[in-house]
Amino acid sequence: MQLDAMYQEIILDHYRNPHNKGLREPHDGEAHHINPTCGDEVTLRVRLAPATEGGGLDGDATVQDVSYDSMGCSISQASASVLTDLLIGRSVDEGMRMLDEFTELMQSRGQAEPDEDVLEDAVAFAGVSKYPARIKCALLAWMAWKDATAQSLETEKEGAS
């Protein structure tokens, strides 16, 4: 039970003191997602940087910045905050692996043993997976990040051709 209390405290801390909240410029990808079940919303922006000077944006690109504006429950708000902490400074490929790991955790119905080395503070959402109505709340910002990143990569690809 102590672990659950610690996880709740992490979620509440990120909800009360959100990291990277507020849309920032410049950005090269943006996505707006709504959870139709409860009305939670997030607009998320991403800025990528090539892995090498003069290189293009691809899976090796670095997530230079993630910013967001959102409204909704503590779970969706905290999840957006945790996501920014995890992804800024990592490669797009690392971010996508984290997304896969987080999605797997959310779909586990409380049965998965989360890898804290990969998910860090995102393991706090393990208990959320037991409540199907809350899973979309936790995944909202992650899906927006995936779409904003895809948009950024696509824009780069179109600009290169």
CSV table of C-alpha atoms in Angstrom, one decimal:
chain,number,residue,atom,x,y,z
A,1,MET,CA,0.0,0.0,0.0
A,2,GLN,CA,2.9,2.4,0.6
A,3,LEU,CA,3.9,2.2,-3.0
A,4,ASP,CA,0.4,3.2,-4.1
A,5,ALA,CA,0.5,6.2,-1.8
A,6,MET,CA,3.9,7.2,-3.2
A,7,TYR,CA,2.6,6.9,-6.8
A,8,GLN,CA,-0.5,9.0,-5.9
A,9,GLU,CA,1.9,11.6,-4.4
A,10,ILE,CA,3.9,11.7,-7.7
A,11,ILE,CA,0.7,12.2,-9.7
A,12,LEU,CA,-0.6,15.0,-7.4
A,13,ASP,CA,2.8,16.7,-7.4
A,14,HIS,CA,2.9,16.9,-11.2
A,15,TYR,CA,-0.8,18.0,-11.2
A,16,ARG,CA,-0.1,20.8,-8.7
A,17,ASN,CA,3.3,21.8,-10.1
A,18,PRO,CA,3.2,21.0,-13.8
A,19,HIS,CA,6.4,20.9,-15.7
A,20,ASN,CA,6.7,22.6,-19.2
A,21,LYS,CA,3.1,23.8,-19.2
A,22,GLY,CA,2.4,26.7,-21.5
A,23,LEU,CA,2.8,26.5,-25.3
A,24,ARG,CA,6.2,27.6,-26.5
A,25,GLU,CA,7.7,28.8,-29.7
A,26,PRO,CA,9.4,27.7,-31.9
A,27,HIS,CA,7.8,24.4,-32.6
A,28,ASP,CA,7.6,22.2,-35.6
A,29,GLY,CA,4.7,19.9,-34.7
A,30,GLU,CA,1.5,20.4,-32.8
A,31,ALA,CA,-1.5,18.2,-32.0
A,32,HIS,CA,-4.8,18.9,-30.2
A,33,HIS,CA,-6.5,15.9,-28.6
A,34,ILE,CA,-9.7,15.6,-26.7
A,35,ASN,CA,-10.9,12.7,-24.6
A,36,PRO,CA,-14.6,12.5,-25.6
A,37,THR,CA,-15.5,10.4,-22.6
A,38,CYS,CA,-14.7,13.1,-20.1
A,39,GLY,CA,-13.8,16.3,-22.0
A,40,ASP,CA,-10.1,16.4,-21.1
A,41,GLU,CA,-8.1,18.4,-23.7
A,42,VAL,CA,-4.5,18.9,-24.5
A,43,THR,CA,-2.6,20.9,-27.1
A,44,LEU,CA,0.9,19.7,-27.4
A,45,ARG,CA,3.9,21.2,-29.3
A,46,VAL,CA,7.1,19.5,-30.1
A,47,ARG,CA,10.4,20.8,-31.4
A,48,LEU,CA,12.9,18.3,-32.8
A,49,ALA,CA,16.6,18.8,-33.6
A,50,PRO,CA,18.7,16.8,-36.1
A,51,ALA,CA,20.9,14.2,-34.4
A,52,THR,CA,23.9,15.5,-36.4
A,53,GLU,CA,24.6,18.9,-37.7
A,54,GLY,CA,23.2,19.3,-41.3
A,55,GLY,CA,21.3,16.1,-40.8
A,56,GLY,CA,17.5,15.7,-41.2
A,57,LEU,CA,14.8,14.8,-38.8
A,58,ASP,CA,14.4,11.1,-38.3
A,59,GLY,CA,14.2,8.6,-35.4
A,60,ASP,CA,17.7,9.7,-34.3
A,61,ALA,CA,16.5,13.3,-34.0
A,62,THR,CA,16.5,14.8,-30.5
A,63,VAL,CA,13.3,15.9,-28.8
A,64,GLN,CA,14.5,19.4,-28.1
A,65,ASP,CA,11.3,20.7,-26.5
A,66,VAL,CA,7.8,19.6,-25.6
A,67,SER,CA,5.3,22.1,-24.3
A,68,TYR,CA,1.5,21.9,-23.8
A,69,ASP,CA,-1.6,23.5,-22.6
A,70,SER,CA,-4.3,21.4,-21.2
A,71,MET,CA,-7.4,21.1,-19.0
A,72,GLY,CA,-8.9,18.1,-17.3
A,73,CYS,CA,-8.5,15.7,-14.5
A,74,SER,CA,-5.4,15.3,-12.4
A,75,ILE,CA,-4.4,12.1,-14.2
A,76,SER,CA,-4.3,13.7,-17.7
A,77,GLN,CA,-2.6,16.9,-16.4
A,78,ALA,CA,0.0,14.9,-14.5
A,79,SER,CA,0.6,12.5,-17.3
A,80,ALA,CA,1.4,15.5,-19.7
A,81,SER,CA,3.9,16.9,-17.1
A,82,VAL,CA,5.6,13.5,-16.6
A,83,LEU,CA,5.8,13.0,-20.4
A,84,THR,CA,7.7,16.3,-20.9
A,85,ASP,CA,10.2,15.4,-18.2
A,86,LEU,CA,10.8,12.0,-19.8
A,87,LEU,CA,11.1,13.0,-23.4
A,88,ILE,CA,13.0,16.3,-23.6
A,89,GLY,CA,16.5,15.5,-24.5
A,90,ARG,CA,15.9,12.0,-25.8
A,91,SER,CA,15.9,10.7,-29.3
A,92,VAL,CA,12.6,10.2,-31.1
A,93,ASP,CA,13.2,6.5,-31.2
A,94,GLU,CA,13.7,6.4,-27.4
A,95,GLY,CA,10.5,8.4,-27.0
A,96,MET,CA,8.6,6.0,-29.2
A,97,ARG,CA,9.9,3.1,-27.1
A,98,MET,CA,8.7,4.9,-23.9
A,99,LEU,CA,5.3,5.4,-25.6
A,100,ASP,CA,5.1,1.7,-26.4
A,101,GLU,CA,6.1,0.8,-22.8
A,102,PHE,CA,3.6,3.3,-21.3
A,103,THR,CA,0.8,2.1,-23.6
A,104,GLU,CA,1.5,-1.5,-22.7
A,105,LEU,CA,1.4,-0.6,-19.0
A,106,MET,CA,-2.0,1.2,-19.5
A,107,GLN,CA,-3.4,-1.8,-21.3
A,108,SER,CA,-2.3,-4.3,-18.6
A,109,ARG,CA,-5.3,-3.9,-16.3
A,110,GLY,CA,-2.9,-3.6,-13.4
A,111,GLN,CA,-1.1,-6.9,-14.2
A,112,ALA,CA,2.1,-5.5,-15.7
A,113,GLU,CA,5.2,-4.9,-13.6
A,114,PRO,CA,6.4,-1.5,-15.0
A,115,ASP,CA,10.1,-1.0,-15.8
A,116,GLU,CA,11.1,2.0,-13.6
A,117,ASP,CA,14.4,2.3,-15.5
A,118,VAL,CA,12.5,3.0,-18.7
A,119,LEU,CA,9.4,4.8,-17.4
A,120,GLU,CA,10.8,6.6,-14.4
A,121,ASP,CA,8.0,8.7,-12.8
A,122,ALA,CA,5.5,7.3,-15.4
A,123,VAL,CA,5.3,4.1,-13.3
A,124,ALA,CA,3.1,6.1,-11.0
A,125,PHE,CA,0.3,5.6,-13.4
A,126,ALA,CA,0.4,1.8,-13.0
A,127,GLY,CA,-2.7,1.9,-10.8
A,128,VAL,CA,-4.6,3.8,-13.4
A,129,SER,CA,-4.6,0.8,-15.7
A,130,LYS,CA,-7.0,-0.9,-13.3
A,131,TYR,CA,-9.7,1.7,-14.3
A,132,PRO,CA,-10.6,1.5,-18.0
A,133,ALA,CA,-12.4,4.8,-17.9
A,134,ARG,CA,-9.1,6.6,-16.8
A,135,ILE,CA,-6.7,5.0,-19.2
A,136,LYS,CA,-7.6,7.5,-22.0
A,137,CYS,CA,-6.9,10.3,-19.5
A,138,ALA,CA,-3.4,9.0,-18.9
A,139,LEU,CA,-2.7,8.4,-22.6
A,140,LEU,CA,-4.1,11.7,-23.9
A,141,ALA,CA,-0.8,13.7,-23.9
A,142,TRP,CA,1.2,10.7,-25.1
A,143,MET,CA,-1.0,10.3,-28.2
A,144,ALA,CA,-0.8,14.0,-28.8
A,145,TRP,CA,3.0,13.8,-28.6
A,146,LYS,CA,3.0,10.9,-31.1
A,147,ASP,CA,0.9,12.9,-33.6
A,148,ALA,CA,2.9,16.1,-33.1
A,149,THR,CA,6.1,14.2,-33.6
A,150,ALA,CA,4.8,12.5,-36.7
A,151,GLN,CA,3.7,15.9,-38.1
A,152,SER,CA,7.1,17.3,-37.4
A,153,LEU,CA,8.9,14.4,-39.2
A,154,GLU,CA,6.5,14.6,-42.1
A,155,THR,CA,6.9,18.3,-42.5
A,156,GLU,CA,10.7,17.8,-42.6
A,157,LYS,CA,10.4,15.0,-45.2
A,158,GLU,CA,8.2,17.2,-47.4
A,159,GLY,CA,10.6,20.1,-47.1
A,160,ALA,CA,13.5,17.9,-48.0
A,161,SER,CA,11.9,16.7,-51.3
